[in-house]
Coordinates of C-alpha atoms and ligand atoms in Angstrom, one line a residue:
X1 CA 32.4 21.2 9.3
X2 CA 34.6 18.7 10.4
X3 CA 33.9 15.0 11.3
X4 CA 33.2 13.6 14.8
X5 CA 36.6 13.4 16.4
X6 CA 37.9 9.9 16.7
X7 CA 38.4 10.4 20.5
X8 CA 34.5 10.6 20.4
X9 CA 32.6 7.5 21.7
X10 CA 29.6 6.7 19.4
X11 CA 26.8 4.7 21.1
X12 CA 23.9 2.5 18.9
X13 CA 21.3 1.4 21.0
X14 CA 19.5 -1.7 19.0
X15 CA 21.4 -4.7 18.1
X16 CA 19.2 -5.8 15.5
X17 CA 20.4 -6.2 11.8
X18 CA 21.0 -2.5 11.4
X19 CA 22.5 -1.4 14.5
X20 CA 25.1 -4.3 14.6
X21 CA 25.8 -3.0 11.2
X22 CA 26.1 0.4 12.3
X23 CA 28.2 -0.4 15.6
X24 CA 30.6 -2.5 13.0
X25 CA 31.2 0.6 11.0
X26 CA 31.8 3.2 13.3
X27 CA 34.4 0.7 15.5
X28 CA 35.8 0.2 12.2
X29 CA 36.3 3.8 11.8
X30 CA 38.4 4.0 15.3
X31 CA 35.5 4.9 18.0
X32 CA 35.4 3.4 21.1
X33 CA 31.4 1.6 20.3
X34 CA 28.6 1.2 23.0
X35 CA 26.0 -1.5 21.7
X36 CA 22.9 -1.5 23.9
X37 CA 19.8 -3.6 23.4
X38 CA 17.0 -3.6 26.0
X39 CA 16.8 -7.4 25.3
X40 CA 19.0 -9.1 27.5
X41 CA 22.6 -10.5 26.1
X42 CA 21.3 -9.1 22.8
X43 CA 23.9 -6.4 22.6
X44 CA 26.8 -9.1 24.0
X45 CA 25.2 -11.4 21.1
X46 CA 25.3 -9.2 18.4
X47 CA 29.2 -8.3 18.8
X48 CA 29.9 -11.9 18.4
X49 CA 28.0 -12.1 15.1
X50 CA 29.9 -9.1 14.2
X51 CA 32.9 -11.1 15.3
X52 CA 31.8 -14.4 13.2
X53 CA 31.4 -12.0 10.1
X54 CA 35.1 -10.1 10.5
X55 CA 36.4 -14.0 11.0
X56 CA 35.0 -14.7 7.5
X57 CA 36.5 -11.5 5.7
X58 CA 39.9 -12.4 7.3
X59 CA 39.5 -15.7 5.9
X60 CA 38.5 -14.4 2.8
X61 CA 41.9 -12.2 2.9
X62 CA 39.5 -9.6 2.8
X63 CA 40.6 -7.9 6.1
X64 CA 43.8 -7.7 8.2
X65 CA 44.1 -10.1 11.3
X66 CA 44.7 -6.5 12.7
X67 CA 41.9 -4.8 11.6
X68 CA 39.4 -7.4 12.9
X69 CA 40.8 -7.1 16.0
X70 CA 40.7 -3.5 17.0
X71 CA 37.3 -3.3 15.2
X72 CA 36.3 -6.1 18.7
X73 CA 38.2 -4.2 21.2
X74 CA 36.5 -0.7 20.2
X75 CA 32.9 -3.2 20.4
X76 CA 31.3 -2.9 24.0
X77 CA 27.8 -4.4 25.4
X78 CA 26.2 -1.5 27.5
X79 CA 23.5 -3.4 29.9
X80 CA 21.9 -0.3 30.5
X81 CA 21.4 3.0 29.0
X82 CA 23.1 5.4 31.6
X83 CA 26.4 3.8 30.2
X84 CA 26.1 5.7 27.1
X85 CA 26.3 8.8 29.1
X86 CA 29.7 9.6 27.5
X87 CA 28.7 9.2 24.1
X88 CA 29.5 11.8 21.5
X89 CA 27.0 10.1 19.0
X90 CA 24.1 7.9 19.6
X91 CA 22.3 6.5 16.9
X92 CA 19.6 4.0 17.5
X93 CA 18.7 1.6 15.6
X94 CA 15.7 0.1 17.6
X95 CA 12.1 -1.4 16.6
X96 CA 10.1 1.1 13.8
X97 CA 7.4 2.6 16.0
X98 CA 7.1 6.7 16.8
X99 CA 6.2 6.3 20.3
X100 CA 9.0 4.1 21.4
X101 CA 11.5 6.5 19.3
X102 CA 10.3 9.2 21.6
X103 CA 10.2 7.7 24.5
X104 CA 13.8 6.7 23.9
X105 CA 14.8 10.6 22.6
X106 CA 13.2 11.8 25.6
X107 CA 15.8 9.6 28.0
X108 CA 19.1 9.9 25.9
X109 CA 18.0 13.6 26.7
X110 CA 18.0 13.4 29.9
X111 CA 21.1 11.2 30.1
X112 CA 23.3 12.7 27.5
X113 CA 25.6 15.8 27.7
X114 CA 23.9 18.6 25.8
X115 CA 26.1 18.4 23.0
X116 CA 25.8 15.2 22.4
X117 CA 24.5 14.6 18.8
X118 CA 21.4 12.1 18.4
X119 CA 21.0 10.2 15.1
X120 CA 18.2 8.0 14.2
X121 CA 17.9 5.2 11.7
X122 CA 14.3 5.5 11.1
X123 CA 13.3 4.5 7.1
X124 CA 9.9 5.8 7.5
X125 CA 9.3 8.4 10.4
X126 CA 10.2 11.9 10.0
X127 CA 12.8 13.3 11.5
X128 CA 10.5 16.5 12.3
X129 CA 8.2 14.4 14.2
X130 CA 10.5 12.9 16.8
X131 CA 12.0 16.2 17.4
X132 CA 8.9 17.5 18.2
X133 CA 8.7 16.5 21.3
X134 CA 12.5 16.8 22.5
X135 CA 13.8 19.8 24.5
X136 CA 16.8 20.0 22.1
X137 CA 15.8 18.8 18.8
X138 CA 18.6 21.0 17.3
X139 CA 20.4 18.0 17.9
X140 CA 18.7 15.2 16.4
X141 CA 19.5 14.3 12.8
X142 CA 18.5 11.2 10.5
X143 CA 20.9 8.7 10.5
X144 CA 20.0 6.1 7.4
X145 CA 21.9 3.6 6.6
X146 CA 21.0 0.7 3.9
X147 CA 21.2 -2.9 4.5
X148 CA 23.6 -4.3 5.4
X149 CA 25.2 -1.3 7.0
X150 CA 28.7 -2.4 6.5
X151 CA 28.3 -3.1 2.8
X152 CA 26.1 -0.4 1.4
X153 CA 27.7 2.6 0.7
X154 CA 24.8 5.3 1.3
X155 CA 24.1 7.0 4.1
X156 CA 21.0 9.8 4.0
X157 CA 21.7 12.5 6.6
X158 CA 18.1 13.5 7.0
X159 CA 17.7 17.5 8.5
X160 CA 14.0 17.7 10.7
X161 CA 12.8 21.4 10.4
X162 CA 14.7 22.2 14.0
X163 CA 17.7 20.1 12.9
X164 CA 20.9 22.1 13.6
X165 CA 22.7 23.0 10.0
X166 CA 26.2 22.2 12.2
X167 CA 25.5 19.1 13.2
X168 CA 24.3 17.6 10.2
X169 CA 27.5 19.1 9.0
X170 CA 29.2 16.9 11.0
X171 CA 27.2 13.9 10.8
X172 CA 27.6 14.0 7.0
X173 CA 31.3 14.8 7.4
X174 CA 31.2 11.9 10.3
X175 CA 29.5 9.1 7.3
X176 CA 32.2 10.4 5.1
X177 CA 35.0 9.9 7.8
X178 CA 33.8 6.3 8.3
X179 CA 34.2 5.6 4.5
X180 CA 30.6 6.2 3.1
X181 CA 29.1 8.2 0.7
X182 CA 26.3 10.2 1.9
X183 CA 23.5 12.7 1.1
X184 CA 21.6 15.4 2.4
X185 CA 18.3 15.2 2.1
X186 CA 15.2 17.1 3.6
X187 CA 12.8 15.2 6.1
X188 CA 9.7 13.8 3.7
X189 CA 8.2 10.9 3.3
X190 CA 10.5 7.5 1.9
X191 CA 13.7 10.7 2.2
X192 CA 15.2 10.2 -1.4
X193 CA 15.8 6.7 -2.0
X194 CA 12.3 4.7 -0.7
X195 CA 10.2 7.7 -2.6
X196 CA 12.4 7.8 -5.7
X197 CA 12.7 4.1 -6.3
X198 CA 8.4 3.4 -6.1
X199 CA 8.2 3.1 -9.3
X200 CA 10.4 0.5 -9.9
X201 CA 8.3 -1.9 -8.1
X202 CA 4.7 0.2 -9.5
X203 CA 5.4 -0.1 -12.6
X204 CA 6.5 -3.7 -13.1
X205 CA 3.4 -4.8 -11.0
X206 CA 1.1 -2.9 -13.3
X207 CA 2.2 -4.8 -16.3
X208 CA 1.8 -8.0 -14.6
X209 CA -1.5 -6.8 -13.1
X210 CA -2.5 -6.2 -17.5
X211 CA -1.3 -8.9 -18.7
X212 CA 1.4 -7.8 -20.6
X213 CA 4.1 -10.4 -19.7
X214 CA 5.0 -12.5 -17.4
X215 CA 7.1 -12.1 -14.4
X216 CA 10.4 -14.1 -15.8
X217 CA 10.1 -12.0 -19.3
X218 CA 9.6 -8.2 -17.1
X219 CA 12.7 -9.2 -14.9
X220 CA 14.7 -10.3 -17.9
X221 CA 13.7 -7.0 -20.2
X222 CA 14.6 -5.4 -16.6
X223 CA 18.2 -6.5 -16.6
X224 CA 19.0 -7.1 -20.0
X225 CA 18.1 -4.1 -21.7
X226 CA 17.7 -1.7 -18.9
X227 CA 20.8 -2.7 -17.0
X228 CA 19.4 -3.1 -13.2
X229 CA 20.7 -5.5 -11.1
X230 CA 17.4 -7.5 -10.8
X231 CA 14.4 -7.2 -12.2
X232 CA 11.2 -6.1 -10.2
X233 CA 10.0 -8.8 -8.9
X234 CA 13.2 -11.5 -7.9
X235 CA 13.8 -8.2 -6.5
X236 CA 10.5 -7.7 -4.3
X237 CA 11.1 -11.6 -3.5
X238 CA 14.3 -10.7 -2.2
X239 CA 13.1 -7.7 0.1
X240 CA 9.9 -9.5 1.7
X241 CA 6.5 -8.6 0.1
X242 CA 5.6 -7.8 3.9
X243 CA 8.6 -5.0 4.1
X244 CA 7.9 -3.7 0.7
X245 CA 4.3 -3.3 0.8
X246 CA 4.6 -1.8 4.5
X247 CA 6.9 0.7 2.9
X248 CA 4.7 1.5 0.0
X249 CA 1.5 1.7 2.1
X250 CA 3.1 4.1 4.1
X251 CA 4.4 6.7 1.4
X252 CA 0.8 6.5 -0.1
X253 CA -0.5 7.6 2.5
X254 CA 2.2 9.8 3.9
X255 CA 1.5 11.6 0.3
X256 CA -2.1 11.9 0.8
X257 CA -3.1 9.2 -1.2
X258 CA -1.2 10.3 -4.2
X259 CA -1.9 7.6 -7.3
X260 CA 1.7 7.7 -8.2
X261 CA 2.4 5.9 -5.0
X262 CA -0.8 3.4 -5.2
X263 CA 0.0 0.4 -3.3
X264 CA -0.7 -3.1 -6.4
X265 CA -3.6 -5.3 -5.5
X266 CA -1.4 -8.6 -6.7
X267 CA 1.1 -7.5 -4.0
X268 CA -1.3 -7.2 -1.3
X269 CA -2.4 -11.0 -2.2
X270 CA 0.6 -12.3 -1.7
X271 CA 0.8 -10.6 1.6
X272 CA -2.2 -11.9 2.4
X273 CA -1.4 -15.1 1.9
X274 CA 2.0 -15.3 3.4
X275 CA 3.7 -15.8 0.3
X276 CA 6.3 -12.9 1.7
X277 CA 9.2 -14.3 -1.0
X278 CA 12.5 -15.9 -0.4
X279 CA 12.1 -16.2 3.4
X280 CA 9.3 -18.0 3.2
X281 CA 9.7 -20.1 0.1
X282 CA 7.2 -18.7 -2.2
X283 CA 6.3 -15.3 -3.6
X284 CA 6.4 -14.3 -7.1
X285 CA 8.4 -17.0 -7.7
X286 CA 8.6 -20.9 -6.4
X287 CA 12.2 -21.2 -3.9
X288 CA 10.9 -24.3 -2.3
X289 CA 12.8 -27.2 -2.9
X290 CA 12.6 -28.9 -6.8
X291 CA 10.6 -25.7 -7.9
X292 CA 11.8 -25.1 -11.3
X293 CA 12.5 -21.2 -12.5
X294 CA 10.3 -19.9 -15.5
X295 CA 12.6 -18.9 -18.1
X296 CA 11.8 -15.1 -20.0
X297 CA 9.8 -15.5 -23.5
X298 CA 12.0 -15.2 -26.5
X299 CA 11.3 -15.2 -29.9
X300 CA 12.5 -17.4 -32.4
X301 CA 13.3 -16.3 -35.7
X302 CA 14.3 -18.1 -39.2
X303 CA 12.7 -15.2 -41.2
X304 CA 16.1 -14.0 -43.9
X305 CA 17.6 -11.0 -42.3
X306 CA 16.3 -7.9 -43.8
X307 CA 17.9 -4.4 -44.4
X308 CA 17.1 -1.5 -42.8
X309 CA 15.8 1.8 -44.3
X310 CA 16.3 4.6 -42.0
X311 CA 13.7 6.9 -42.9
X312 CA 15.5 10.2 -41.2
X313 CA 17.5 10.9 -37.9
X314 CA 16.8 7.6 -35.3
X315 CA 17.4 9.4 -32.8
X316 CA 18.5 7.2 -29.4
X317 CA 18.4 3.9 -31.9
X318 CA 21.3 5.4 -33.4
X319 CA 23.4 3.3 -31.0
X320 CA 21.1 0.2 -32.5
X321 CA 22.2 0.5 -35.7
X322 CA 25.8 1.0 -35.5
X323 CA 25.7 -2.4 -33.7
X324 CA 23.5 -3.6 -36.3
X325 CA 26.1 -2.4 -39.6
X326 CA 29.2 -4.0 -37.5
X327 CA 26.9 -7.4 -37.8
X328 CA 27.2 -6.9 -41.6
X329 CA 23.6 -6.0 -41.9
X330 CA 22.7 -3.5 -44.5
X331 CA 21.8 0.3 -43.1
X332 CA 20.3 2.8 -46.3
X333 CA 19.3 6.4 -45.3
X334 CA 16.8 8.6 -46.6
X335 CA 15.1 11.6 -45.5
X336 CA 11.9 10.8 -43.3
X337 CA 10.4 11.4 -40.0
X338 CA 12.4 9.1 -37.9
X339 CA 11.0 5.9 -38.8
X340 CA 12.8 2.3 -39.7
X341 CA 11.8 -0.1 -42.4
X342 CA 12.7 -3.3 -41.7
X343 CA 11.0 -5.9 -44.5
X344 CA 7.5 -5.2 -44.4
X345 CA 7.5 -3.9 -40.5
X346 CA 7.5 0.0 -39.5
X347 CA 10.2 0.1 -36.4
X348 CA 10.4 2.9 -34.0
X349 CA 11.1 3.4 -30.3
X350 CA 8.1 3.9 -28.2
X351 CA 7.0 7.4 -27.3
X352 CA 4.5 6.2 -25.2
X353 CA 1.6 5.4 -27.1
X354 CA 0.3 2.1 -27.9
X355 CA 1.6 1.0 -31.1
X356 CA -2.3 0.3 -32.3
X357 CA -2.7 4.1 -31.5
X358 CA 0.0 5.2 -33.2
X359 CA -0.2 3.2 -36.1
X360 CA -3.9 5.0 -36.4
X361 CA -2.6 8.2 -35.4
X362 CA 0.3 8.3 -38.1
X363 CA -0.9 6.1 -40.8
X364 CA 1.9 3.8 -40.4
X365 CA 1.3 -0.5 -41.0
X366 CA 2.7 -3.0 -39.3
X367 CA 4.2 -0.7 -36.3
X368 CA 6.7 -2.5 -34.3
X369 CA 7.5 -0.2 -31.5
X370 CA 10.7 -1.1 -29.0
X371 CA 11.5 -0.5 -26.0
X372 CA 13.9 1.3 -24.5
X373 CA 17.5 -0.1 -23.5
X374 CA 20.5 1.6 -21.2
X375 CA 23.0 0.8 -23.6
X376 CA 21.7 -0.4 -27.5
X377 CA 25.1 -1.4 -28.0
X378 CA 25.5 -4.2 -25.3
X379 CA 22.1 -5.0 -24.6
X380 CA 21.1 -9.1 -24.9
X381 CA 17.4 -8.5 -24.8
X382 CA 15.2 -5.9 -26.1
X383 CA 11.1 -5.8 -25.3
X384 CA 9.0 -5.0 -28.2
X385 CA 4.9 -4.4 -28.9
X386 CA 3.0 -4.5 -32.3
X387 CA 0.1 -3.0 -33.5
X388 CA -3.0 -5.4 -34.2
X389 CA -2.6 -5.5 -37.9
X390 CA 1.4 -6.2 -37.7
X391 CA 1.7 -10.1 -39.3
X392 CA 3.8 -12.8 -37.7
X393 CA 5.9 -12.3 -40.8
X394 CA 6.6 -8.9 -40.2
X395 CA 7.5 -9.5 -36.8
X396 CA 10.1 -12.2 -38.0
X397 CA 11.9 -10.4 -40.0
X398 CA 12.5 -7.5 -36.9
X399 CA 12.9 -10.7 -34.8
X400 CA 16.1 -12.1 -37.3
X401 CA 17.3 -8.5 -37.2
X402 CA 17.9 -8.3 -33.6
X403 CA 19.3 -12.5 -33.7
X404 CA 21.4 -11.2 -35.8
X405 CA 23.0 -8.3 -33.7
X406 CA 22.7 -11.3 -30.5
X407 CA 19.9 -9.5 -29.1
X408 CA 17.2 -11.9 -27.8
X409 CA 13.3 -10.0 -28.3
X410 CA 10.6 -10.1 -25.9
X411 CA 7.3 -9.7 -27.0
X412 CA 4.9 -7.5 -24.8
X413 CA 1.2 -7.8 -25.1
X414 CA 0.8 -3.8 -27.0
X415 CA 1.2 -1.3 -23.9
X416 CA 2.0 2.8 -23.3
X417 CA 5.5 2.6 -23.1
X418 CA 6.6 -1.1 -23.0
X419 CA 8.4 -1.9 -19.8
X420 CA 12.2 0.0 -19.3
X421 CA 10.8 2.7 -21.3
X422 CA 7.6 2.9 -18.8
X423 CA 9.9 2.5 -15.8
X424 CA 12.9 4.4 -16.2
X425 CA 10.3 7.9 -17.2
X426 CA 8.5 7.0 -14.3
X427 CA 11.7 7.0 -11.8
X428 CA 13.0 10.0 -13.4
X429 CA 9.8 12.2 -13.1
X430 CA 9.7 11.0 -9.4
X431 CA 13.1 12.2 -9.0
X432 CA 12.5 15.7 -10.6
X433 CA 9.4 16.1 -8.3
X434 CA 11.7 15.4 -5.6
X435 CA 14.3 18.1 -7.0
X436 CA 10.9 20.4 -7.6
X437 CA 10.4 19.8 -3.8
X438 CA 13.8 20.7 -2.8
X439 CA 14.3 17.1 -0.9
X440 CA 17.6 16.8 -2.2
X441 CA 19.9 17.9 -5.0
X442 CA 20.4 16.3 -8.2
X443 CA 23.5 15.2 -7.5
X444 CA 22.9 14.0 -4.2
X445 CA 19.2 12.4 -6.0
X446 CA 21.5 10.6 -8.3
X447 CA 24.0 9.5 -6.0
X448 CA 21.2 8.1 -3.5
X449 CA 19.6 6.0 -6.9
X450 CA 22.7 4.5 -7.8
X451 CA 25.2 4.1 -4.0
X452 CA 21.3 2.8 -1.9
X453 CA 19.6 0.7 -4.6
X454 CA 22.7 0.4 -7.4
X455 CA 20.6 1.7 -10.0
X456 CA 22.8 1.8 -13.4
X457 CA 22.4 5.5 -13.7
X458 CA 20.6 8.2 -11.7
X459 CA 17.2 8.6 -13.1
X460 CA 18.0 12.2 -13.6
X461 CA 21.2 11.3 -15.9
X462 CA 19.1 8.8 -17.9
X463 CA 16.8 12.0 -17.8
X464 CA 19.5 14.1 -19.4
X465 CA 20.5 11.1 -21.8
X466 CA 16.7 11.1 -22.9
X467 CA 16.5 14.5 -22.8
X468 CA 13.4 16.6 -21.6
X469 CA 11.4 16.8 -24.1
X470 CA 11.1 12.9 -25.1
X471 CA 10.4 11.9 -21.3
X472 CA 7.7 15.0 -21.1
X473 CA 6.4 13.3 -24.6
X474 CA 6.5 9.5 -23.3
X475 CA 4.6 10.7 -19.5
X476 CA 1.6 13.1 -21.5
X477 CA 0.6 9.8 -23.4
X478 CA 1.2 7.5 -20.7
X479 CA -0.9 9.9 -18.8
X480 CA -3.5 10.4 -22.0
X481 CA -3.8 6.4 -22.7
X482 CA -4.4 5.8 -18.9
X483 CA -6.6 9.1 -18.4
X484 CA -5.1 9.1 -14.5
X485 CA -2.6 11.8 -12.8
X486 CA -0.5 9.0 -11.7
X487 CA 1.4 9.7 -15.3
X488 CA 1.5 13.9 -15.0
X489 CA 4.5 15.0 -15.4
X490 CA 6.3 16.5 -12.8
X491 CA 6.5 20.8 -13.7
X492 CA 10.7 20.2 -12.8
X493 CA 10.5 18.1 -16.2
X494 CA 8.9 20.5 -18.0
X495 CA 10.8 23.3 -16.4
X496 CA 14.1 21.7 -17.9
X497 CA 12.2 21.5 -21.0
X498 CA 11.3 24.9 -21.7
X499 CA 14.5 26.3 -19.7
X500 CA 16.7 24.2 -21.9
X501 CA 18.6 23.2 -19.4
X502 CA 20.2 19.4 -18.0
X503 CA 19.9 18.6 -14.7
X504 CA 23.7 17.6 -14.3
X505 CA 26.0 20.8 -16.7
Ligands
LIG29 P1 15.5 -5.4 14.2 O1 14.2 -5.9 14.6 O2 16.4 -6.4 13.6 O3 16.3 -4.8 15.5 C1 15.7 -3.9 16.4 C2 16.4 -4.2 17.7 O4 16.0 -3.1 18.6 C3 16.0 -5.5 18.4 O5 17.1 -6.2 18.8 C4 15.2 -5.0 19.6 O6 15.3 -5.9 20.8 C5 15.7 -3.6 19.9 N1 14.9 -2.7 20.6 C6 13.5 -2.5 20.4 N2 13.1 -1.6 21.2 C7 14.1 -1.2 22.0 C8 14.3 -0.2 23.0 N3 13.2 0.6 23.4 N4 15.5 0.0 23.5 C9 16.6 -0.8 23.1 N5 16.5 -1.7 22.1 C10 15.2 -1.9 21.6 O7 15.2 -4.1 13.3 P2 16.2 -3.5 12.2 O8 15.8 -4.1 10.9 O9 17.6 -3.6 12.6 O10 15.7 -2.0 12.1 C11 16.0 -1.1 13.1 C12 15.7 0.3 12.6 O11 16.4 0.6 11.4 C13 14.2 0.6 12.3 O12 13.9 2.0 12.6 C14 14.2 0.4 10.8 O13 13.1 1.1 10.2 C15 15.5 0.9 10.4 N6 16.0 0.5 9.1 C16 15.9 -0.9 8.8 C17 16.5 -1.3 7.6 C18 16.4 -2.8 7.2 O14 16.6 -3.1 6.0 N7 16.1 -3.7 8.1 C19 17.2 -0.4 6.6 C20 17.3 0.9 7.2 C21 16.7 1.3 8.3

């Protein structure tokens, strides 16, 4: 199916953040742009902010002189909505709330020709729902863009149950044409992106919640070891607590109350006391004016660096000790069930159970468990937990292993699965429930993951890198330490597990 031709005007009716965004992008593209706002002058407003920006890139040398300047020509303010009666498109872009969506549908309807396609940009309502009450919702697709519009490459084309397979043909084919990379994905709750990436925030705010670290040291182990951008909570800070808790209020309890999707009691504080983040100076963290940042625990070792006994195959730490040899320390192999000895320590990746438990379970002393990292070979930080008998000692000579290789340590009060570890199992089983569901492809799960929220690898590649059968491990203890559903894993997991088979060939 072929794109919306260029001859085609597109109309976006809300000139807020988003649908400035959106009109920016489609004039850019070469369509003739209507821009409606029922706020007076907001529409007329808007343009020139989107005229204030395209100044800026040209500055920049970002953009042409040209290319600003047919993007404004193609830009027009529509005072009222029977000016959009010649649109080929309409997207809107207006205030979250189902009743006014529909009221809107319902008049686009009655203005619009009857092949006129109708997008919306909804994050949260389904796409079923507002067709429900349209005489042609055949012809009403989701629309989502990601913040800001012209920036973000994603776009999720969202298909309601009545949802014509043509025309979200042609609006995917339409995103593509205007130079973003979209997905398909079925309408349910938080589509792929604001359902997959719950976790992220969960997770994080769980640890806080037990005491396992503090904010500064669960961001750092966030970024440096597990390669995202930011860390949960600068993150959250960023967003608004009032927009991210709205959104994960409302897939809890678009899910039935699932636990997976439990909404964090710490969160809802800060929402309640209007500490929203960035915007308004406070939230996890202090932006008001002299407020100094806390800086990630490290530990500091002058313990002698030890050698390594690597009792067996290590498995993913492989990567760890390559970098470890090329730092001249010594690596001596023996058979073993996949175990390190490092001085008088016991060192293993987490599976998953707290490294008291394990300790008990496998008669092992001094267990230093680590957590996981992306890359073990670039990584600047690495989380680690210790059983209760593990000396300080003991936990030296680790620490003055890892100095060694420039990799800073960041002890974690002992918890199932540390903190990437915890996360990065967590966002991949909620990714292969959403492939169970048959929301979205795994390509298209993956794409979403890393294009909407620039993950460092789709959750079901890291799944693949991980492999099946560790994740399904890492989720049944997680699940058996915490004795709550929240950690099952999803049947797709174990599917792949018993099938054999990766999610990406
Ligand atoms: P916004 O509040 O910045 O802008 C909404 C605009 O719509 C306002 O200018 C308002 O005057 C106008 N409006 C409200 N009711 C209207 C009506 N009946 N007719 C015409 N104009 C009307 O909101 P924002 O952030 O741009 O969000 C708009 C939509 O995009 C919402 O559905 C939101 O869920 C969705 N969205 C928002 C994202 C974000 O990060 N802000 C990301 C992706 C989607």
């Amino acid at each position: 199916m072929s794109a919306l031709n260029k001859n085609s005007v597109v109309a976006v009716i809300g000139a807020g953040a988003m649908g400035a965004g959106i009109a920016q992008v489609a004039a850019s593209a070469g369509h003739r742009v209507w821009l409606h706002d029922n706020r007076p002058g907001a529409a007329a407003q808007a343009i020139e902010g989107i005229g204030k920006q395209l100044d800026k890139r040209v500055a920049n040398g970002k953009l042409s002189v040209e290319a600003r300047d047919a993007c404004l020509a193609a830009l027009y303010p529509a005072d009222s909505l029977e000016q959009l009666a010649d649109a080929g498109l309409v997207i809107e872009a207006i205030v979250e709330n189902l009743e006014i969506k529909q009221a809107l549908l319902a008049r686009l309807e009655a203005l619009c020709t009857a092949d006129c396609i109708l997008a919306s940009n909804t994050s949260s309502i389904s796409i079923t729902r507002l067709g429900a009450g349209m005489q042609r919702p055949q012809r009403l697709v989701g629309m989502h863009f990601f913040n800001p519009a012209p920036v973000m490459q994603l776009v999720e084309v969202i298909q309601g149950l009545a949802s014509d397979a043509d025309v979200v043909a042609t609006v995917f084919a339409t995103a593509q044409a205007w130079g973003k990379k979209p997905v398909l994905a079925r309408s349910t709750p938080g589509f792929i992106v604001n359902r997959v990436a719950r976790p992220f925030y969960a997770e994080s705010l769980r640890l806080l919640q037990e005491g396992v670290a503090d904010c500064a040291s669960l961001d750092a182990v966030l970024r440096e070891a597990g390669g995202f951008a930011m860390g949960a909570f600068e993150l959250t800070d960023l967003i608004g607590h009032d927009v991210n808790y709205a959104v994960t209020n409302s897939v809890f309890d678009a899910y039935y109350q699932d636990m997976r999707f439990q909404p964090s009691l710490i969160q809802k504080e800060l929402v309640d006391a209007g500490h929203f983040g960035r915007k308004s100076g406070r939230g996890f963290y202090d932006y008001r004016e002299g407020a100094r940042r806390p800086q990630p625990a490290s530990l500091n070792s002058t313990a002698a660096v030890p050698e390594v006994i690597v009792e067996g195959d290590a498995g993913l730490l492989q990567p760890l000790l390559e970098r470890l040899a090329e730092h001249q320390v010594k690596i001596h192999r023996r058979a073993g069930r996949g175990l390190l000895r490092i001085g008088d320590a016991m060192v293993a990746l987490s599976d998953g159970r707290l490294a008291s438990q394990r300790s008990i379970d496998e008669g092992l002393e001094q267990l230093v468990l680590l957590d996981l990292a992306l890359d073990y070979r670039s990584c600047t930080r690495l989380a680690l937990g210790c059983s209760a008998d593990t000396s300080r000692e003991a936990l030296d000579q680790v620490v003055a292993l890892l100095q060694k290789a420039g990799i800073a340590a960041t002890p974690l009060r002992d918890s199932p699965a540390l903190c990437v570890l915890r996360t990065v199992a967590m966002l991949a089983n909620e990714a292969a429930d959403a492939l169970l569901q048959g929301v979205a492809s795994a390509a298209d799960i993956d794409l979403a993951m890393r294009a909407g929220v620039n993950y460092p690898q789709g959750p079901l590649a890291w799944a693949d890198q991980l492999g099946a059968a560790t994740l399904v491990r890492v989720l049944d203890h997680l699940q058996a330490a915490y004795g709550e559903e929240r950690y099952r894993p999803s049947l797709q997991l174990r599917r792949q597990l018993a099938e054999g088979v990766p999610f990406h060939e």
